[in-house]
């Protein structure tokens, strides 16, 4: 990401933290809301004088914003086993963590789920201690993990998914609007498998980016979706039992 894009991203994050909408920023800058949206959109132009004006609205010194830009650390794409274990140990903490990864404000969590505000705040505090978020005043937060966070394949969260969530997820008909369930089997070289895995990861990244873009939509126009992507060198157990002796071992050896 370029420095300009990073600066714009910092400004947008600070707007969200302070609960300021584009319309409110536009009013403070004496601009139209569409002008502010274009200015903060990818490829938008923002003169330095406008950055100073935005800093005034945000009650930030430009030097502070520049310092944040220079101190930005790469977002974590994976948690440690200890972090995952702590997150999954409490249903409330896991719920709040997933809501944070979805960029929900605490007000959204409380309006949707029967959780006491004190429990939700305690969960945010614990996530801050775990290094998942940076907790800020008024229960706002900044994610310290990437929007494409990857749960460890054999870690506590995926184990929880296998034991408690997978059956419920796949019990659906996958026949609703925008839903899809497909199973494709094939054989190809390990190099092509790696290329396919990379393309599937990009699909997951696209899903995460679209989620962020649609945050501006009203709740009535959004529905929750989940994507499970899996690619594995695997033969159905009932079919493995029918294989001729030695074939399965040879295939397993190649895959390893």
mmCIF file of N, CA and C in Angstrom, residues 10-64:
data_model
loop_
_atom_site.group_PDB
_atom_site.id
_atom_site.type_symbol
_atom_site.label_atom_id
_atom_site.label_comp_id
_atom_site.label_asym_id
_atom_site.label_seq_id
_atom_site.Cartn_x
_atom_site.Cartn_y
_atom_site.Cartn_z
ATOM 1 N N UNK A 10 -5.754 5.674 7.354
ATOM 2 C CA UNK A 10 -5.680 6.155 8.735
ATOM 3 C C UNK A 10 -6.794 7.153 9.030
ATOM 4 N N UNK A 11 -7.039 8.046 8.085
ATOM 5 C CA UNK A 11 -8.096 9.050 8.263
ATOM 6 C C UNK A 11 -9.458 8.381 8.364
ATOM 7 N N UNK A 12 -9.702 7.408 7.487
ATOM 8 C CA UNK A 12 -10.992 6.704 7.519
ATOM 9 C C UNK A 12 -11.163 5.919 8.813
ATOM 10 N N UNK A 13 -10.083 5.317 9.280
ATOM 11 C CA UNK A 13 -10.142 4.568 10.537
ATOM 12 C C UNK A 13 -10.430 5.502 11.708
ATOM 13 N N UNK A 14 -9.825 6.700 11.690
ATOM 14 C CA UNK A 14 -10.053 7.655 12.772
ATOM 15 C C UNK A 14 -11.480 8.192 12.736
ATOM 16 N N UNK A 15 -12.006 8.396 11.539
ATOM 17 C CA UNK A 15 -13.416 8.805 11.417
ATOM 18 C C UNK A 15 -14.328 7.775 12.057
ATOM 19 N N UNK A 16 -14.041 6.505 11.771
ATOM 20 C CA UNK A 16 -14.852 5.425 12.327
ATOM 21 C C UNK A 16 -14.705 5.361 13.846
ATOM 22 N N UNK A 17 -13.483 5.517 14.324
ATOM 23 C CA UNK A 17 -13.232 5.483 15.764
ATOM 24 C C UNK A 17 -13.997 6.585 16.484
ATOM 25 N N UNK A 18 -14.029 7.780 15.876
ATOM 26 C CA UNK A 18 -14.712 8.909 16.504
ATOM 27 C C UNK A 18 -16.198 8.940 16.189
ATOM 28 N N UNK A 19 -16.658 8.001 15.379
ATOM 29 C CA UNK A 19 -18.082 7.939 15.059
ATOM 30 C C UNK A 19 -18.548 9.054 14.146
ATOM 31 N N UNK A 20 -17.646 9.569 13.311
ATOM 32 C CA UNK A 20 -17.988 10.650 12.379
ATOM 33 C C UNK A 20 -18.311 10.075 11.013
ATOM 34 N N UNK A 21 -19.416 10.476 10.449
ATOM 35 C CA UNK A 21 -19.812 10.014 9.118
ATOM 36 C C UNK A 21 -19.196 10.914 8.050
ATOM 37 N N UNK A 22 -19.236 10.457 6.803
ATOM 38 C CA UNK A 22 -18.771 11.284 5.692
ATOM 39 C C UNK A 22 -19.600 12.562 5.606
ATOM 40 N N UNK A 23 -20.890 12.452 5.879
ATOM 41 C CA UNK A 23 -21.772 13.624 5.812
ATOM 42 C C UNK A 23 -21.354 14.668 6.849
ATOM 43 N N UNK A 24 -21.009 14.214 8.062
ATOM 44 C CA UNK A 24 -20.583 15.146 9.115
ATOM 45 C C UNK A 24 -19.246 15.778 8.766
ATOM 46 N N UNK A 25 -18.328 14.982 8.188
ATOM 47 C CA UNK A 25 -17.041 15.534 7.772
ATOM 48 C C UNK A 25 -17.240 16.557 6.657
ATOM 49 N N UNK A 26 -18.124 16.227 5.716
ATOM 50 C CA UNK A 26 -18.401 17.149 4.609
ATOM 51 C C UNK A 26 -18.938 18.478 5.130
ATOM 52 N N UNK A 27 -19.832 18.419 6.124
ATOM 53 C CA UNK A 27 -20.402 19.641 6.697
ATOM 54 C C UNK A 27 -19.313 20.478 7.351
ATOM 55 N N UNK A 28 -18.408 19.825 8.065
ATOM 56 C CA UNK A 28 -17.328 20.543 8.749
ATOM 57 C C UNK A 28 -16.344 21.156 7.766
ATOM 58 N N UNK A 29 -16.189 20.525 6.603
ATOM 59 C CA UNK A 29 -15.242 21.014 5.591
ATOM 60 C C UNK A 29 -15.908 21.930 4.570
ATOM 61 N N UNK A 30 -17.230 22.115 4.722
ATOM 62 C CA UNK A 30 -17.999 22.919 3.762
ATOM 63 C C UNK A 30 -17.888 22.331 2.347
ATOM 64 N N UNK A 31 -18.009 21.008 2.278
ATOM 65 C CA UNK A 31 -17.986 20.297 1.004
ATOM 66 C C UNK A 31 -19.243 19.451 0.889
ATOM 67 N N UNK A 32 -19.497 18.947 -0.316
ATOM 68 C CA UNK A 32 -20.599 18.001 -0.480
ATOM 69 C C UNK A 32 -20.126 16.621 -0.018
ATOM 70 N N UNK A 33 -21.068 15.791 0.393
ATOM 71 C CA UNK A 33 -20.702 14.439 0.829
ATOM 72 C C UNK A 33 -20.066 13.660 -0.308
ATOM 73 N N UNK A 34 -20.543 13.862 -1.534
ATOM 74 C CA UNK A 34 -19.974 13.147 -2.687
ATOM 75 C C UNK A 34 -18.519 13.551 -2.910
ATOM 76 N N UNK A 35 -18.181 14.806 -2.637
ATOM 77 C CA UNK A 35 -16.795 15.263 -2.797
ATOM 78 C C UNK A 35 -15.890 14.576 -1.778
ATOM 79 N N UNK A 36 -16.385 14.434 -0.548
ATOM 80 C CA UNK A 36 -15.605 13.756 0.489
ATOM 81 C C UNK A 36 -15.409 12.291 0.124
ATOM 82 N N UNK A 37 -16.452 11.663 -0.386
ATOM 83 C CA UNK A 37 -16.350 10.252 -0.771
ATOM 84 C C UNK A 37 -15.320 10.069 -1.876
ATOM 85 N N UNK A 38 -15.332 10.964 -2.866
ATOM 86 C CA UNK A 38 -14.351 10.872 -3.963
ATOM 87 C C UNK A 38 -12.942 11.095 -3.427
ATOM 88 N N UNK A 39 -12.806 12.012 -2.509
ATOM 89 C CA UNK A 39 -11.489 12.344 -1.953
ATOM 90 C C UNK A 39 -10.901 11.164 -1.178
ATOM 91 N N UNK A 40 -11.763 10.415 -0.497
ATOM 92 C CA UNK A 40 -11.292 9.305 0.322
ATOM 93 C C UNK A 40 -11.367 7.964 -0.392
ATOM 94 N N UNK A 41 -11.804 7.990 -1.641
ATOM 95 C CA UNK A 41 -11.884 6.749 -2.416
ATOM 96 C C UNK A 41 -10.507 6.399 -2.970
ATOM 97 N N UNK A 42 -10.283 5.121 -3.324
ATOM 98 C CA UNK A 42 -9.005 4.735 -3.940
ATOM 99 C C UNK A 42 -8.725 5.582 -5.175
ATOM 100 N N UNK A 43 -7.540 6.164 -5.244
ATOM 101 C CA UNK A 43 -7.183 7.002 -6.381
ATOM 102 C C UNK A 43 -7.643 8.440 -6.249
ATOM 103 N N UNK A 44 -8.335 8.755 -5.155
ATOM 104 C CA UNK A 44 -8.806 10.126 -4.961
ATOM 105 C C UNK A 44 -7.654 11.082 -4.677
ATOM 106 N N UNK A 45 -7.889 12.365 -4.968
ATOM 107 C CA UNK A 45 -6.855 13.381 -4.750
ATOM 108 C C UNK A 45 -7.152 14.155 -3.478
ATOM 109 N N UNK A 46 -6.122 14.362 -2.661
ATOM 110 C CA UNK A 46 -6.284 15.087 -1.405
ATOM 111 C C UNK A 46 -5.082 15.995 -1.202
ATOM 112 N N UNK A 47 -5.228 17.291 -1.447
ATOM 113 C CA UNK A 47 -4.100 18.209 -1.224
ATOM 114 C C UNK A 47 -3.738 18.271 0.251
ATOM 115 N N UNK A 48 -2.500 18.653 0.525
ATOM 116 C CA UNK A 48 -2.014 18.703 1.897
ATOM 117 C C UNK A 48 -2.844 19.659 2.749
ATOM 118 N N UNK A 49 -3.306 20.741 2.123
ATOM 119 C CA UNK A 49 -4.129 21.700 2.878
ATOM 120 C C UNK A 49 -5.420 21.050 3.361
ATOM 121 N N UNK A 50 -5.952 20.111 2.567
ATOM 122 C CA UNK A 50 -7.185 19.415 2.964
ATOM 123 C C UNK A 50 -6.899 18.451 4.114
ATOM 124 N N UNK A 51 -5.715 17.848 4.101
ATOM 125 C CA UNK A 51 -5.339 16.958 5.204
ATOM 126 C C UNK A 51 -5.307 17.758 6.502
ATOM 127 N N UNK A 52 -4.758 18.982 6.442
ATOM 128 C CA UNK A 52 -4.716 19.841 7.633
ATOM 129 C C UNK A 52 -6.125 20.139 8.138
ATOM 130 N N UNK A 53 -7.052 20.396 7.212
ATOM 131 C CA UNK A 53 -8.431 20.703 7.604
ATOM 132 C C UNK A 53 -9.083 19.490 8.259
ATOM 133 N N UNK A 54 -8.814 18.307 7.700
ATOM 134 C CA UNK A 54 -9.386 17.087 8.271
ATOM 135 C C UNK A 54 -8.811 16.832 9.661
ATOM 136 N N UNK A 55 -7.521 17.079 9.834
ATOM 137 C CA UNK A 55 -6.904 16.926 11.151
ATOM 138 C C UNK A 55 -7.566 17.862 12.165
ATOM 139 N N UNK A 56 -7.914 19.059 11.713
ATOM 140 C CA UNK A 56 -8.588 20.009 12.618
ATOM 141 C C UNK A 56 -9.941 19.438 13.055
ATOM 142 N N UNK A 57 -10.685 18.874 12.112
ATOM 143 C CA UNK A 57 -11.990 18.284 12.436
ATOM 144 C C UNK A 57 -11.822 17.111 13.397
ATOM 145 N N UNK A 58 -10.777 16.311 13.169
ATOM 146 C CA UNK A 58 -10.532 15.133 14.000
ATOM 147 C C UNK A 58 -9.833 15.476 15.314
ATOM 148 N N UNK A 59 -9.479 16.787 15.469
ATOM 149 C CA UNK A 59 -8.745 17.232 16.665
ATOM 150 C C UNK A 59 -7.436 16.458 16.815
ATOM 151 N N UNK A 60 -6.741 16.330 15.682
ATOM 152 C CA UNK A 60 -5.449 15.662 15.640
ATOM 153 C C UNK A 60 -4.414 16.607 15.052
ATOM 154 N N UNK A 61 -3.201 16.518 15.557
ATOM 155 C CA UNK A 61 -2.097 17.235 14.922
ATOM 156 C C UNK A 61 -1.629 16.409 13.726
ATOM 157 N N UNK A 62 -1.251 17.095 12.654
ATOM 158 C CA UNK A 62 -0.761 16.376 11.482
ATOM 159 C C UNK A 62 0.459 15.538 11.844
ATOM 160 N N UNK A 63 1.292 16.072 12.754
ATOM 161 C CA UNK A 63 2.495 15.334 13.165
ATOM 162 C C UNK A 63 2.113 14.002 13.819
ATOM 163 N N UNK A 64 1.002 14.017 14.575
ATOM 164 C CA UNK A 64 0.550 12.774 15.210
ATOM 165 C C UNK A 64 0.100 11.768 14.159
#
